[in-house]
Amino acid sequence: MRVLQRQFMPTVFRRIFIFFLLVFGNRFAMAQPSYSFCGPELIQYTKQTYGAYNQNWGVAQSRKTRFLYFANSKGLLEFDGSSWKVYELPRKQRVRSVAVDGQGRIYTGALGEFGYWFPNGQGKLVYHSLVSLIREQAFRNEEIWNILITPGGVLFQSFAFIYRYQQHKVELLQPPATVLFVHQVRNRLLLEVLGKGLYELKGDQYSLVPGSEFLGRETVNAILPVGDQDMLIGTERAIYRYDGRQFRSFNEQINAFMQRNRLNRGLLIGPGLYAFGTLLNGVLITTADGQIRYHFNQKNGLQNSTVLSMCQDADHNLWVGLDKGIDLINLSSPVQYFIDHADDLGTVYDMARYGNNLYLGTNQGVYYKPLSRMDEPFQLISGTQGQVWDLAVVDNQLLCGHNKGTFRIEGTQAVLLSGITGGWVLSRLKNYPDKLIQGTYTSLCIYQKDARGKWVFSHKVDGFSAPVRQLDEDGDGNIWVNKAANQGWNGCAYLPIYVGLA
């Protein structure tokens, strides 16, 4: 026999379940647009969780083991999906950069130091420094901020030096002047030379990209492929689209955002989908034409709004290294969430989509939100303040079981149908489809339609007095009820269908 169980869900699970239904209801109704107020799950890893310092300057994943590695201010963090390990450099420098090659070597860079880690026979990472291969004494004062795994070797880069490691040798590729970051785009290596513009590194030679001289006065922090041939050039304060001949503004809305919030990292995370990390306002995920898909910051779930690094893992999720902690944006899950970070809505007990609105029943009342205006906040329906237990759409009418009684919700208005308190559960009778039965704090109630076709209160079932949280109808038409505890007896009982209904 089927038993209705919704009202006994634990509060936390109930909240998750409601928004699970919200999203999947939308996904199954393919003609409907996605709900912009829902987003991917965010999972926070604090410094207490991973056992190191706040700042995480780089993120990389091993293709062989799928382990994740973080360049943390304490050392190299290793995460196997379950547990964390911290490996410190011999001189305990801050690890500023990390990259993993196809053979599973984990390269790191620090102050006056770079090399690689590789597991020994017991699986513990052992560090192999490459500094003995470097002749320049000035390197000892340089931080290695960037590491790239390229077909021509591994590049280690500070702002003054670029070294290439291949075949157990380290070669200096002296840049024309002070540089920022080297970016690998398709089969090209591009970098900003301060005061000069954008350069391309071919072999061991640097050549200026024509027309890019204006970029020498900016800070290029991201270069990403877009389309088949073009590139996005992201500076601290603007993003440009480069087609090989000219630089054009990418998107005015995005550029205005970057002007205020300072772009720090960029990543292609899917066909026509980009993640932009900022110094002041978290992560933007946009389409190739600049339409904002998601915005994550400290107000809606990130531990911190300063993004130092980003990496997409093999499951297409986005890992974000922050100035304070590590966060995972679970992009691969089909489930999305709405989280009331400001706790304005209270605890959610039920939900219904009715007309063009979404309704939430909470311990504070009934809230609604127009689905056609997704950026608007939920608003409280006047007169419904208090505990809501049940929202049910029956014959295109929205009925609300409430601590104060039972209401019919008409748009943004609430009409009281019954003052019998505590409408816990409402169900249509199979053998009497023109009637509804409701379990409340004290009784069973019957509703039927009036001359206008509106559900109205009819009467209480005679001879029955008990709180009912659950009820159901069996194949013979008997009503089974689950009485609440502390009423002299517990468990299930049944009433013949004719009692109080005929």
XYZ file of C-alpha atoms in Angstrom:
502
model
C 0.000 0.000 0.000
C 1.323 3.409 -0.920
C 1.895 5.670 2.041
C 2.337 9.422 1.776
C 5.563 10.387 3.547
C 6.217 14.000 2.657
C 5.295 15.505 6.019
C 7.805 13.364 7.949
C 10.890 14.441 6.006
C 13.581 15.988 8.208
C 13.706 19.741 7.757
C 17.107 19.923 6.013
C 16.298 17.067 3.649
C 12.953 18.638 2.903
C 14.590 21.855 1.764
C 16.988 20.020 -0.552
C 14.207 17.814 -1.876
C 12.005 20.762 -2.739
C 14.631 22.407 -4.891
C 15.577 19.051 -6.410
C 11.976 18.865 -7.608
C 12.078 22.454 -8.756
C 15.016 21.885 -11.044
C 14.037 18.466 -12.333
C 10.498 19.622 -12.941
C 12.003 22.274 -15.169
C 14.378 19.871 -16.916
C 11.602 17.475 -17.778
C 9.517 20.342 -19.189
C 11.910 21.099 -22.016
C 9.841 23.937 -23.432
C 10.377 25.993 -20.282
C 13.422 28.262 -19.828
C 15.934 27.438 -17.092
C 15.456 29.100 -13.722
C 18.228 31.636 -13.341
C 17.776 31.829 -9.573
C 18.933 28.221 -9.280
C 22.576 27.305 -9.663
C 25.110 24.502 -9.280
C 26.026 23.163 -5.880
C 28.968 24.891 -4.177
C 31.173 22.823 -1.861
C 33.546 24.634 0.474
C 36.910 23.336 1.667
C 38.267 25.488 4.473
C 41.868 25.646 5.629
C 40.777 23.593 8.639
C 39.503 20.925 6.247
C 42.651 20.640 4.148
C 45.129 21.465 6.912
C 47.162 24.249 5.295
C 47.059 28.029 4.774
C 44.376 30.250 3.269
C 45.828 31.210 -0.128
C 45.699 28.773 -3.060
C 47.685 30.195 -5.985
C 47.304 27.353 -8.491
C 45.222 24.228 -9.202
C 45.941 21.229 -11.451
C 44.698 17.653 -11.844
C 46.607 14.503 -12.713
C 45.158 12.689 -15.718
C 46.607 9.400 -14.435
C 45.263 9.381 -10.878
C 42.634 12.157 -11.090
C 44.121 13.535 -7.852
C 43.963 17.317 -7.486
C 46.965 19.463 -6.546
C 46.933 22.969 -5.119
C 49.738 25.508 -4.864
C 49.133 26.618 -1.292
C 51.040 29.125 0.803
C 52.080 26.282 3.118
C 53.135 23.849 0.393
C 51.712 21.423 -2.146
C 48.227 20.118 -1.318
C 47.133 16.726 -2.623
C 43.440 15.735 -2.648
C 42.434 12.219 -3.654
C 38.712 12.948 -3.455
C 38.516 11.840 0.160
C 41.560 12.953 2.142
C 44.138 15.748 2.021
C 47.923 15.676 2.335
C 50.346 18.578 2.617
C 53.894 18.416 1.230
C 56.297 21.195 2.152
C 59.311 22.289 0.144
C 62.770 21.759 1.692
C 63.007 25.470 2.539
C 59.280 25.724 3.298
C 58.582 28.420 0.693
C 55.094 29.305 -0.461
C 54.170 27.246 -3.504
C 53.029 29.753 -6.147
C 52.296 27.518 -9.158
C 51.522 23.913 -10.045
C 51.097 21.801 -13.204
C 50.946 18.055 -13.882
C 52.264 16.336 -17.013
C 51.003 13.200 -18.717
C 53.399 10.955 -16.800
C 52.099 12.154 -13.446
C 54.989 14.441 -12.481
C 53.706 17.357 -10.398
C 55.708 20.512 -11.150
C 55.736 23.356 -8.638
C 57.302 26.792 -8.476
C 58.226 28.964 -5.508
C 60.675 31.689 -4.489
C 64.023 30.821 -6.092
C 62.833 27.260 -6.628
C 61.176 24.970 -9.131
C 61.114 21.225 -9.672
C 58.782 18.266 -9.656
C 57.221 15.748 -7.269
C 56.837 12.061 -8.035
C 55.538 9.227 -5.847
C 57.966 6.720 -4.420
C 57.239 3.019 -3.993
C 54.991 3.744 -0.990
C 52.969 6.341 -2.877
C 54.443 9.299 -0.980
C 55.474 12.269 -3.090
C 59.208 12.985 -3.227
C 60.527 16.348 -4.418
C 63.178 16.698 -7.149
C 64.601 20.208 -7.427
C 65.797 21.497 -10.812
C 67.532 24.598 -9.444
C 70.983 23.016 -9.781
C 70.505 23.255 -13.569
C 70.139 27.075 -13.429
C 73.173 29.351 -13.767
C 71.629 32.809 -13.189
C 72.209 33.980 -9.611
C 69.391 36.557 -9.896
C 66.935 33.695 -10.146
C 67.245 33.155 -6.379
C 65.111 36.293 -5.861
C 62.433 35.318 -8.384
C 59.021 33.780 -7.706
C 57.817 31.186 -10.243
C 54.229 32.278 -10.796
C 53.358 30.192 -13.826
C 54.077 26.695 -15.185
C 52.951 25.398 -18.575
C 53.220 21.867 -19.949
C 53.880 22.301 -23.690
C 54.863 19.936 -26.524
C 58.293 21.617 -26.518
C 58.936 21.194 -22.789
C 57.832 22.545 -19.431
C 57.916 26.334 -19.078
C 58.674 27.870 -15.667
C 58.050 31.581 -15.564
C 58.757 34.471 -13.238
C 58.222 38.089 -14.203
C 61.884 38.379 -15.279
C 62.815 34.886 -16.517
C 61.298 32.109 -18.572
C 62.942 28.678 -18.379
C 62.228 25.638 -20.503
C 62.876 22.181 -19.091
C 63.204 19.239 -21.456
C 65.420 16.174 -21.726
C 66.841 16.804 -18.241
C 68.130 20.253 -19.234
C 66.978 23.768 -18.304
C 67.258 26.507 -20.934
C 66.775 30.239 -20.330
C 64.442 31.962 -22.815
C 65.255 35.568 -21.972
C 62.160 37.725 -22.679
C 62.446 41.190 -24.284
C 61.534 42.921 -20.980
C 59.443 42.317 -17.862
C 56.616 39.928 -18.641
C 53.398 38.825 -17.042
C 51.952 35.384 -17.767
C 52.609 33.060 -20.689
C 49.337 31.699 -22.110
C 48.948 28.567 -24.215
C 46.165 29.000 -26.779
C 45.640 26.218 -29.300
C 49.224 25.659 -30.525
C 50.514 29.154 -29.718
C 52.359 30.641 -26.732
C 51.444 34.282 -26.066
C 52.553 36.667 -23.351
C 52.377 40.318 -22.443
C 55.636 42.264 -22.366
C 55.099 45.310 -20.194
C 55.344 48.570 -22.082
C 55.592 46.806 -25.443
C 52.492 44.698 -26.121
C 51.562 41.109 -26.813
C 54.317 38.759 -27.998
C 54.361 35.238 -29.370
C 57.042 32.743 -28.340
C 58.130 30.443 -31.173
C 60.982 28.136 -30.277
C 63.280 30.491 -28.408
C 62.308 33.644 -30.332
C 59.793 36.371 -29.391
C 57.817 38.349 -31.975
C 55.386 41.236 -31.457
C 51.731 40.658 -32.352
C 50.906 43.596 -34.685
C 48.405 46.067 -33.271
C 48.775 44.832 -29.704
C 50.994 47.642 -28.478
C 48.152 49.136 -26.385
C 48.111 45.966 -24.279
C 51.590 46.790 -22.971
C 49.901 49.457 -20.836
C 47.363 47.010 -19.418
C 47.565 43.765 -17.438
C 46.780 40.684 -19.546
C 45.611 37.924 -17.219
C 43.768 35.602 -19.621
C 44.027 34.585 -23.277
C 41.412 32.055 -24.370
C 40.235 30.538 -27.661
C 36.833 31.598 -28.954
C 35.256 30.194 -32.093
C 37.473 28.452 -34.610
C 40.222 31.057 -34.926
C 39.614 34.026 -32.622
C 40.905 34.694 -29.122
C 39.644 36.503 -26.044
C 42.304 38.754 -24.506
C 41.367 39.454 -20.900
C 43.070 42.343 -19.154
C 42.497 43.362 -15.575
C 39.828 45.860 -16.639
C 38.461 44.689 -19.995
C 38.148 41.739 -22.382
C 38.872 42.033 -26.116
C 38.130 39.724 -29.005
C 41.045 39.326 -31.419
C 40.458 37.909 -34.908
C 44.086 37.998 -36.048
C 43.772 41.527 -37.422
C 42.035 43.749 -34.898
C 41.001 43.920 -31.254
C 37.354 44.638 -30.465
C 35.459 44.959 -27.200
C 34.084 41.571 -26.164
C 30.927 42.626 -24.317
C 30.084 45.981 -22.774
C 28.272 44.516 -19.762
C 31.166 42.167 -18.976
C 33.724 44.928 -19.470
C 31.849 47.230 -17.104
C 31.894 44.416 -14.549
C 35.646 43.871 -14.993
C 36.309 47.584 -14.737
C 34.809 47.468 -11.243
C 36.008 44.045 -10.107
C 39.381 43.322 -11.844
C 39.758 40.172 -13.882
C 42.461 37.862 -12.526
C 41.938 34.464 -14.225
C 40.098 33.037 -17.238
C 39.278 29.498 -18.309
C 37.462 27.809 -21.188
C 35.195 25.276 -19.446
C 33.078 23.955 -22.292
C 32.002 24.621 -25.863
C 31.292 28.336 -25.854
C 31.396 28.574 -22.052
C 33.928 30.570 -20.014
C 34.788 31.116 -16.354
C 36.282 34.466 -15.343
C 37.742 34.835 -11.854
C 38.051 38.303 -10.366
C 39.927 39.867 -7.475
C 36.905 41.606 -5.967
C 33.714 39.790 -6.952
C 34.142 36.062 -7.401
C 33.510 34.058 -10.569
C 31.460 34.850 -13.663
C 30.450 32.049 -16.018
C 29.444 33.377 -19.426
C 28.663 32.249 -22.933
C 30.908 33.034 -25.902
C 28.893 36.175 -26.646
C 29.141 37.429 -23.072
C 25.760 36.417 -21.671
C 26.123 35.765 -17.943
C 25.092 32.225 -17.005
C 26.132 32.299 -13.325
C 27.784 34.656 -10.880
C 29.315 33.260 -7.682
C 30.731 35.419 -4.907
C 30.947 35.572 -1.133
C 27.308 36.654 -0.872
C 25.963 33.508 -2.519
C 28.283 30.740 -1.434
C 31.993 31.289 -2.100
C 34.197 31.497 0.974
C 35.905 34.545 -0.462
C 35.452 36.783 -3.516
C 39.154 36.936 -4.477
C 39.942 34.268 -7.084
C 43.617 33.314 -7.327
C 43.332 30.195 -9.527
C 40.888 27.953 -11.375
C 40.926 24.463 -12.873
C 38.328 22.286 -14.566
C 38.562 18.657 -13.532
C 37.963 15.504 -15.588
C 34.290 15.542 -14.584
C 33.900 19.111 -15.906
C 33.518 20.640 -12.443
C 35.228 23.926 -11.609
C 37.744 24.139 -8.748
C 38.435 27.640 -7.492
C 41.535 28.514 -5.465
C 40.732 31.527 -3.336
C 42.512 33.995 -1.135
C 40.693 32.151 1.631
C 40.053 28.470 0.966
C 39.109 26.207 -1.927
C 35.635 25.901 -3.445
C 34.168 23.390 -5.873
C 31.429 24.487 -8.289
C 29.631 21.278 -9.222
C 28.858 22.040 -12.870
C 28.463 18.410 -13.949
C 25.483 17.623 -11.729
C 22.013 17.824 -13.329
C 20.678 19.045 -9.982
C 20.703 22.773 -9.267
C 19.880 24.649 -6.104
C 18.387 27.823 -4.779
C 19.879 28.670 -1.392
C 18.445 31.438 0.754
C 21.780 32.799 1.958
C 20.158 35.762 3.674
C 17.711 33.400 5.443
C 14.799 35.670 4.493
C 12.405 32.833 3.681
C 12.774 30.613 6.732
C 12.524 26.823 6.562
C 10.833 25.566 3.394
C 8.196 22.839 3.852
C 6.499 22.667 0.464
C 6.489 24.158 -2.998
C 4.073 24.500 -5.901
C 4.192 25.948 -9.366
C 0.861 27.605 -10.118
C 0.117 29.809 -13.100
C 3.155 31.907 -13.855
C 4.384 31.926 -10.256
C 6.450 29.694 -8.013
C 5.116 29.408 -4.451
C 7.064 28.360 -1.367
C 5.426 27.327 1.896
C 7.729 28.040 4.833
C 7.566 28.431 8.585
C 7.126 32.166 7.965
C 4.318 32.080 5.396
C 3.683 31.678 1.672
C 6.179 33.342 -0.645
C 5.828 33.733 -4.388
C 8.066 34.622 -7.296
C 7.050 35.345 -10.922
C 8.845 32.876 -13.195
C 8.790 35.409 -16.023
C 10.845 37.844 -13.916
C 13.521 35.567 -12.518
C 15.697 38.269 -10.984
C 12.942 39.435 -8.650
C 13.120 38.227 -5.046
C 10.478 36.054 -3.392
C 7.696 38.110 -1.767
C 5.455 37.232 1.147
C 1.708 36.931 0.485
C -0.113 39.114 2.980
C -2.220 37.234 5.501
C -0.236 33.988 5.289
C 2.304 34.846 7.980
C 2.993 31.751 10.068
C 3.673 28.043 9.621
C 2.753 26.560 6.221
C 2.533 22.770 6.008
C 1.055 21.999 2.630
C 0.660 23.506 -0.863
C -1.467 21.551 -3.321
C -2.752 22.415 -6.794
C -6.103 20.676 -7.344
C -8.158 21.358 -10.483
C -6.135 24.484 -11.192
C -6.639 25.903 -7.696
C -3.824 26.394 -5.190
C -4.762 25.331 -1.660
C -2.595 26.025 1.377
C -2.674 24.050 4.614
C -1.571 26.430 7.357
C -1.226 26.679 11.114
C -4.142 29.153 11.038
C -6.354 27.061 8.786
C -6.689 26.476 5.055
C -6.403 29.122 2.338
C -6.991 29.316 -1.384
C -4.181 31.303 -2.995
C -5.352 33.425 -5.907
C -2.341 35.075 -7.517
C -0.940 37.189 -4.700
C -4.041 37.051 -2.482
C -5.009 34.521 0.198
C -8.664 33.619 0.835
C -9.433 31.778 4.098
C -11.546 28.647 3.494
C -11.422 27.109 6.964
C -10.279 28.227 10.388
C -9.583 24.669 11.540
C -5.921 24.847 12.443
C -3.034 22.849 11.076
C -3.778 21.692 7.525
C -1.169 18.960 7.274
C -2.207 16.904 4.256
C -4.843 17.165 1.503
C -5.922 14.525 -1.006
C -8.703 13.923 -3.526
C -10.887 10.902 -2.814
C -10.688 8.340 -5.597
C -14.268 7.134 -5.188
C -15.555 10.671 -4.608
C -13.548 12.838 -7.048
C -15.715 15.851 -6.255
C -14.456 15.811 -2.670
C -11.128 16.406 -0.901
C -10.130 15.036 2.491
C -7.713 16.853 4.763
C -5.826 15.847 7.894
C -5.373 18.628 10.463
C -4.229 19.114 14.044
C -7.590 17.963 15.420
C -9.776 16.344 12.773
C -10.475 15.156 9.258
C -12.077 17.789 7.019
C -14.054 17.475 3.779
C -13.996 20.043 0.949
C -16.179 20.217 -2.132
C -16.830 22.686 -4.954
C -19.370 25.473 -4.829
C -21.537 26.685 -7.701
C -18.612 28.609 -9.176
C -16.429 25.509 -9.211
C -14.277 26.750 -6.292
C -13.139 24.432 -3.518
C -14.821 25.351 -0.212
C -14.943 23.801 3.245
C -17.870 21.389 3.676
C -17.654 19.745 7.105
C -15.627 17.723 9.573
C -15.862 13.935 9.647
C -18.161 13.086 12.541
C -16.851 10.926 15.336
C -13.197 11.433 14.580
C -10.931 13.657 16.644
C -7.172 13.291 16.342
C -4.220 14.946 14.612
C -3.521 13.372 11.203
C -0.228 13.946 9.420
C -0.665 11.250 6.772
C -3.568 9.623 5.013
C -4.227 7.459 1.998
C -7.036 5.567 0.327
C -6.847 1.848 -0.401
C -8.388 -0.069 -3.282
C -11.617 -0.657 -1.360
C -12.118 3.016 -0.698
C -11.123 2.928 2.965
C -9.196 5.919 4.323
C -6.077 4.979 6.243
C -4.728 7.593 8.610
C -1.515 7.873 10.612
C -2.304 9.546 13.897
C 0.340 11.699 15.561
C 1.988 10.476 18.763
C 0.857 11.313 22.310
C -2.838 10.879 21.555
C -3.464 7.690 23.478
C -2.444 5.394 20.614
C 0.004 5.455 17.735
C 0.205 3.892 14.301
C -2.297 3.480 11.470
C -6.082 3.165 11.552
C -8.726 3.147 8.875
C -12.166 4.635 8.404
C -14.808 3.243 6.057
C -15.161 5.566 3.097
C -18.803 6.276 3.787
C -18.145 7.738 7.238
C -19.055 11.407 7.043
C -18.932 11.534 3.258
C -22.241 10.344 1.891
